[in-house]
Short mmCIF file of C-alpha atoms and ligand atoms in Angstrom, two decimals:
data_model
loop_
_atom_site.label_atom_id
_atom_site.label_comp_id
_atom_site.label_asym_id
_atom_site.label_seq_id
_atom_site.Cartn_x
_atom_site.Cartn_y
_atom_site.Cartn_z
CA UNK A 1 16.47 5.80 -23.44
CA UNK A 2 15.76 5.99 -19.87
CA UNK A 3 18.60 6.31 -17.58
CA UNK A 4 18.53 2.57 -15.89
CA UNK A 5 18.69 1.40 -19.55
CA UNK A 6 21.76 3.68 -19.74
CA UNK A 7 23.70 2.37 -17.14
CA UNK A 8 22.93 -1.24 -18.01
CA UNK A 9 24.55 -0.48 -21.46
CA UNK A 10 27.17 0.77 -20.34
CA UNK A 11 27.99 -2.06 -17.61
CA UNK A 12 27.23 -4.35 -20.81
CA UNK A 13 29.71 -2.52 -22.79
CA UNK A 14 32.26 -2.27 -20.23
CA UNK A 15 31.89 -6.32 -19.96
CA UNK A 16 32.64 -7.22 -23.18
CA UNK A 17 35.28 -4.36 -24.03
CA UNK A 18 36.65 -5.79 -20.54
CA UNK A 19 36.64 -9.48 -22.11
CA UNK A 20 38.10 -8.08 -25.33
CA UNK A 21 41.05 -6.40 -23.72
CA UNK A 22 41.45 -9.30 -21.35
CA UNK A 23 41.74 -12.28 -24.01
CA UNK A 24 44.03 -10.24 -26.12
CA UNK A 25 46.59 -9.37 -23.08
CA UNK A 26 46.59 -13.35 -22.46
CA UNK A 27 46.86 -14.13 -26.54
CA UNK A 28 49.70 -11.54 -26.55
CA UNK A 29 51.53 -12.98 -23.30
CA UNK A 30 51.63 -16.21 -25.12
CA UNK A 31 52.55 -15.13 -28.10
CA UNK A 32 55.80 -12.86 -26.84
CA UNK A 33 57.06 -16.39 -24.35
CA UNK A 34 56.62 -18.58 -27.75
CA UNK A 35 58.53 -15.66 -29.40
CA UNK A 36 61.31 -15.44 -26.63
CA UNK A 37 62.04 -19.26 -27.46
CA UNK A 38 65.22 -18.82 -30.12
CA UNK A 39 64.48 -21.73 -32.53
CA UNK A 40 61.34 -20.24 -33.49
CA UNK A 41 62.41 -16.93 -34.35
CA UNK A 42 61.43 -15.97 -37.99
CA UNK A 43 63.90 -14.87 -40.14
CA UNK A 44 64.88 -10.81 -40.38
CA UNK A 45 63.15 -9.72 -43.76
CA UNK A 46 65.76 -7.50 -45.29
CA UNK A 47 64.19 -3.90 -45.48
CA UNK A 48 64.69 -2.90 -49.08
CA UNK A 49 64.13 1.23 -48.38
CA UNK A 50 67.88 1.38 -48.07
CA UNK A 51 68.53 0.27 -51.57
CA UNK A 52 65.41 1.67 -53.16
CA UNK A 53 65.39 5.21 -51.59
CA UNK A 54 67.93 6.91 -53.52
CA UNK A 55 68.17 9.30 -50.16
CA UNK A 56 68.96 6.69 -47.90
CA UNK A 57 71.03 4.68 -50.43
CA UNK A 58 73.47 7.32 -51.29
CA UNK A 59 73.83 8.43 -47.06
CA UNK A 60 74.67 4.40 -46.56
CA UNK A 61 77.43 5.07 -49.16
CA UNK A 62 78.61 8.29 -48.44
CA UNK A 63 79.26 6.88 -44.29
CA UNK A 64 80.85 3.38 -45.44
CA UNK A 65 84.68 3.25 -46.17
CA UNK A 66 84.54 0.03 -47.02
CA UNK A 67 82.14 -2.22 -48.94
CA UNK A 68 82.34 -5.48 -49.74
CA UNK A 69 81.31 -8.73 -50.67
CA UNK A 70 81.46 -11.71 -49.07
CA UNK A 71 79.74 -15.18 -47.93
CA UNK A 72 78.37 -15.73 -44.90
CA UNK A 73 79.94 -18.27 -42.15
CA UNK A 74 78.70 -17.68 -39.23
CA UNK A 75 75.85 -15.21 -37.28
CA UNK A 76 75.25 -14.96 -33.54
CA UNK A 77 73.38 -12.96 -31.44
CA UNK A 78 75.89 -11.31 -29.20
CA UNK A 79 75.70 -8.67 -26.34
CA UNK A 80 77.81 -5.75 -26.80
CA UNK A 81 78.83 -3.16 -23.90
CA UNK A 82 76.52 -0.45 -25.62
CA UNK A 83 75.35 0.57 -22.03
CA UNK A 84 73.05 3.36 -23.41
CA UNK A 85 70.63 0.89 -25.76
CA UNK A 86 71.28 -2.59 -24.16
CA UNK A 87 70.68 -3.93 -27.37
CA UNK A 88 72.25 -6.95 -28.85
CA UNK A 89 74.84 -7.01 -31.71
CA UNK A 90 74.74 -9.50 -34.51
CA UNK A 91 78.36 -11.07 -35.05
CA UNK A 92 78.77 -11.86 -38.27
CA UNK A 93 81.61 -14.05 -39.61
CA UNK A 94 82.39 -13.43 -43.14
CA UNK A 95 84.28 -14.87 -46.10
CA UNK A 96 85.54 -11.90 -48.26
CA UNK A 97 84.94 -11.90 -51.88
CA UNK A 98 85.37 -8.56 -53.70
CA UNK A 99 86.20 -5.09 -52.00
CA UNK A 100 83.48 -2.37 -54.04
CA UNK A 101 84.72 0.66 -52.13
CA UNK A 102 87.79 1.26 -50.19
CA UNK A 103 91.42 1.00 -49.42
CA UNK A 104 92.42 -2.52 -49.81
CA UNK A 105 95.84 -1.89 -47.62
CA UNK A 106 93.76 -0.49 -44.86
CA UNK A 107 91.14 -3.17 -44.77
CA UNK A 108 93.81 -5.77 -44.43
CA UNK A 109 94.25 -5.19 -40.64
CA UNK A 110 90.96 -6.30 -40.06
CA UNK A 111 90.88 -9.67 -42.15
CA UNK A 112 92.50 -12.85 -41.01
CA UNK A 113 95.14 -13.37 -44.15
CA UNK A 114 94.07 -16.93 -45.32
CA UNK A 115 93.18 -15.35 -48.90
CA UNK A 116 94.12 -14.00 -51.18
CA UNK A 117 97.13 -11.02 -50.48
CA UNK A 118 96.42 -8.80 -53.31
CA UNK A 119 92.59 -8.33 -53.19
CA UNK A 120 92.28 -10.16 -49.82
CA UNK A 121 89.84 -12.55 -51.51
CA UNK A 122 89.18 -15.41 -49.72
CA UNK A 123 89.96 -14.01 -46.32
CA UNK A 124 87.76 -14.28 -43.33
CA UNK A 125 86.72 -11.13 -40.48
CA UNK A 126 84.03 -10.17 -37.97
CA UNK A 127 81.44 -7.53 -38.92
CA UNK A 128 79.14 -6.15 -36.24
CA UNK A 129 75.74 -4.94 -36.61
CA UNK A 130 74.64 -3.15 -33.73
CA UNK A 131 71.28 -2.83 -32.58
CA UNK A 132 69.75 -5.51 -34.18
CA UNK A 133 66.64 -6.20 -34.57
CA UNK A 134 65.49 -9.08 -31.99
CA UNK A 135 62.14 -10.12 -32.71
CA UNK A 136 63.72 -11.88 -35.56
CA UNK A 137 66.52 -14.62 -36.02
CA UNK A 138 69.73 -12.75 -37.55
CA UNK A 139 69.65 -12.50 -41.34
CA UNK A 140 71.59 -13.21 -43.74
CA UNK A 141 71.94 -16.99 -42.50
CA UNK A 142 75.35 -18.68 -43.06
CA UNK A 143 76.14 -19.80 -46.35
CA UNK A 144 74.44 -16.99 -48.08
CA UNK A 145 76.14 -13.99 -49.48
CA UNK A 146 75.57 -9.98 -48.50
CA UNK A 147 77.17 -6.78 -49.47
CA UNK A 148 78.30 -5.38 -46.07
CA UNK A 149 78.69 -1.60 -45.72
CA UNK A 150 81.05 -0.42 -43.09
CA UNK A 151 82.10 3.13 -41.33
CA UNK A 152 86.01 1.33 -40.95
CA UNK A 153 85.87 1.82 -37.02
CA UNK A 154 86.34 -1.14 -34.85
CA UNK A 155 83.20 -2.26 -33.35
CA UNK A 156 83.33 -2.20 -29.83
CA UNK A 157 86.95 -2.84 -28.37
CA UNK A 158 85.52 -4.68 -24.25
CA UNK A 159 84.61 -7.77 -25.40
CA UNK A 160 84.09 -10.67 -27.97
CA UNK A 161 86.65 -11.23 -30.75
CA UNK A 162 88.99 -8.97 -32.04
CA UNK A 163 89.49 -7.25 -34.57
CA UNK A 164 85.78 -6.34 -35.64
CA UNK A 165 84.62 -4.38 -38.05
CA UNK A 166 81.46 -2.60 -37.64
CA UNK A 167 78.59 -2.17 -40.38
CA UNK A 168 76.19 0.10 -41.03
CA UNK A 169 73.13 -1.41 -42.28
CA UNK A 170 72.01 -4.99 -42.04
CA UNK A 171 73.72 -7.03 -44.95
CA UNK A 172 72.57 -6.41 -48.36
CA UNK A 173 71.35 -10.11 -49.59
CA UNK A 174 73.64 -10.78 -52.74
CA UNK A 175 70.92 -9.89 -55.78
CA UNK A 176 71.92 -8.59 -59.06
CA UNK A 177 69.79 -6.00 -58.50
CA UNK A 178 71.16 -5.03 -55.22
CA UNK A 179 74.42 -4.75 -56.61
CA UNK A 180 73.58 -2.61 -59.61
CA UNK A 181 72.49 -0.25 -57.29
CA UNK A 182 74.86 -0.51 -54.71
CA UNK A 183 77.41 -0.02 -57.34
CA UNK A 184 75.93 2.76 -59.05
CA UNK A 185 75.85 4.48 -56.15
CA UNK A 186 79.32 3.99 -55.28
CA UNK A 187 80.18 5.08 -58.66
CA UNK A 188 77.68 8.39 -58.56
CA UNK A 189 80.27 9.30 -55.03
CA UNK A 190 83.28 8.64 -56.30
CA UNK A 191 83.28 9.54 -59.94
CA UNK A 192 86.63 9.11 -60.94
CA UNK A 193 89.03 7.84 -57.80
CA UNK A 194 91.74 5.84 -58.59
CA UNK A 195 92.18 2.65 -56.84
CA UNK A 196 89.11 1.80 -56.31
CA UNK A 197 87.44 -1.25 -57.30
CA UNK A 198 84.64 -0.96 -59.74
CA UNK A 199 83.29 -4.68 -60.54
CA UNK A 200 81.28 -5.10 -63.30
CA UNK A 201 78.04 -6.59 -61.44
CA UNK A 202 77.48 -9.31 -64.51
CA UNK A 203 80.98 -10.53 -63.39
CA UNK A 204 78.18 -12.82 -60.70
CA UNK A 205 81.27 -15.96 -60.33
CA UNK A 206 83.86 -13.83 -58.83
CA UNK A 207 81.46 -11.99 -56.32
CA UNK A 208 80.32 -15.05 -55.18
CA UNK A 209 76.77 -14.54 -55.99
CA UNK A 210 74.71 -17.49 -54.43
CA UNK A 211 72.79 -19.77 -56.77
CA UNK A 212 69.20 -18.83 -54.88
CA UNK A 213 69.62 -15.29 -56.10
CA UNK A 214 70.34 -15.84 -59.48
CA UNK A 215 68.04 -14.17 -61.67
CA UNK A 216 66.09 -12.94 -58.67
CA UNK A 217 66.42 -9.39 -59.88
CA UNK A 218 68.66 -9.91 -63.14
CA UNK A 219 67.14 -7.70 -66.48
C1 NAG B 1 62.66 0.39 -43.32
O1 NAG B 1 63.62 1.41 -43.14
C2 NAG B 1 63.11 2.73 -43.18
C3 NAG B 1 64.25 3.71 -43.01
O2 NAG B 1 65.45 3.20 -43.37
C4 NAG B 1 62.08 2.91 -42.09
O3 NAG B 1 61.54 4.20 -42.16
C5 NAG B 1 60.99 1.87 -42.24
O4 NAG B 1 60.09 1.98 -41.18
C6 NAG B 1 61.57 0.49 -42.28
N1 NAG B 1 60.53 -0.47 -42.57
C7 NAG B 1 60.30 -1.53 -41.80
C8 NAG B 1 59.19 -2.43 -42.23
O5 NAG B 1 60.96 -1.76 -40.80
C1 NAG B 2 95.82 3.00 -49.14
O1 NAG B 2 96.26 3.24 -47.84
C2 NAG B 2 97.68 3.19 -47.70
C3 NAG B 2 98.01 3.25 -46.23
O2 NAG B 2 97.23 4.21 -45.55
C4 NAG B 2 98.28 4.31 -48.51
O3 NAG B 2 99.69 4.28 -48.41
C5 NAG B 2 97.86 4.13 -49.97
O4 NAG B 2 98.32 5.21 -50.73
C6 NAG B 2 96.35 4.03 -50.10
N1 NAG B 2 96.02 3.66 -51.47
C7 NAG B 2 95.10 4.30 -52.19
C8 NAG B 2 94.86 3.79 -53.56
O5 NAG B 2 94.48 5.27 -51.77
#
């Protein structure tokens, strides 16, 4: 090639790399204000590692005190004081079904008492999940049911309602095969604790399982 012929492929190149780069800044600009827009948000997909890597699974257990069932009321986006990530909560409101791990008595001073007093069935509390993700709308939506894991501390004491508990991973959708290993798990930890509350996971009325789910991972 001679050197004129050179430069005029490269000034061709750099035109249409230029017009490449160009089109996909404005498709992406576009694409982030549509995102920004909340209505249009597409649900959270629940990342399943947490359940299926036995590693990550058994650290999730091992950090909650408490886990439990329950129906979902309520989710908002909410912004907590966490100065150092800026990043938004999700607020869940939740209607307790069955306790899997932990100390009923010292649950009960997070739960508004409309349920049940023995196994606080029925009761309703706040979980918070912080740092959510926000490219998506908060999952699980109301009505549906979740396993929540939770470290027992109160989620941040500035703001928003009180008391809160916070949680550890995003809910666990309510699947009989998220349960079996959820349970499992909790059983492999705690081999022989009194006290605790070891459901069988076929018992799918009591936990509340929700009708979508059924048979979604049963066998
Ligand atoms: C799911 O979670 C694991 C760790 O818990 C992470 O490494 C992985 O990137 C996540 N996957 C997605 C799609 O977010
Ligand atoms: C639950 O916690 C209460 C209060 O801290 C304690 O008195 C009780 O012994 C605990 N129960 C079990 C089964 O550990």
């Amino acid at each position: 090639m001679k050197p004129s012929m050179v430069i005029v492929y490269v000034i061709a190149m750099a035109i249409v790399v230029g017009g490449e780069i160009r089109i996909r800044g404005r498709v992406r600009k576009r694409f982030t204000s549509h995102r920004r827009h909340r209505a249009v948000l597409p649900p959270c997909n629940f990342n399943e590692t947490i359940i299926n890597d036995e590693w990550s699974l058994m650290e999730a257990i091992g950090k909650s005190k408490y886990i439990f069932t329950g129906k979902v009321l309520n989710v908002k986006k909410f912004r907590s004081e966490d100065e150092t990530t800026k990043k938004k909560s999700n607020l869940y409101t939740v209607y307790l079904r069955r306790l899997l791990k932990g100390n009923i008595s010292e649950l009960r001073m997070f739960v508004k008492l409309e349920g049940s007093e023995d196994t606080l069935s029925g009761s309703t509390l706040m979980v918070e999940r912080p740092r959510a993700r926000e490219s998506c709308a908060p999952a699980p939506r109301p009505r549906l049911s979740a396993i929540f894991l939770s470290d027992g501390t109160y989620a941040d004491m500035g703001r928003g309602p009180t008391p809160r508990l916070r949680i550890l991973t995003d809910p666990v959708p309510l699947t009989l095969y998220h349960l079996d290993r959820v349970n499992a798990a909790v059983k492999a930890f705690h081999p022989r604790s009194p006290g605790e509350a070891h459901v069988p996971s076929r018992n799918v009325e009591s936990l509340g399982l929700s009708r979508p789910y059924l048979g979604a991972g049963d066998t």
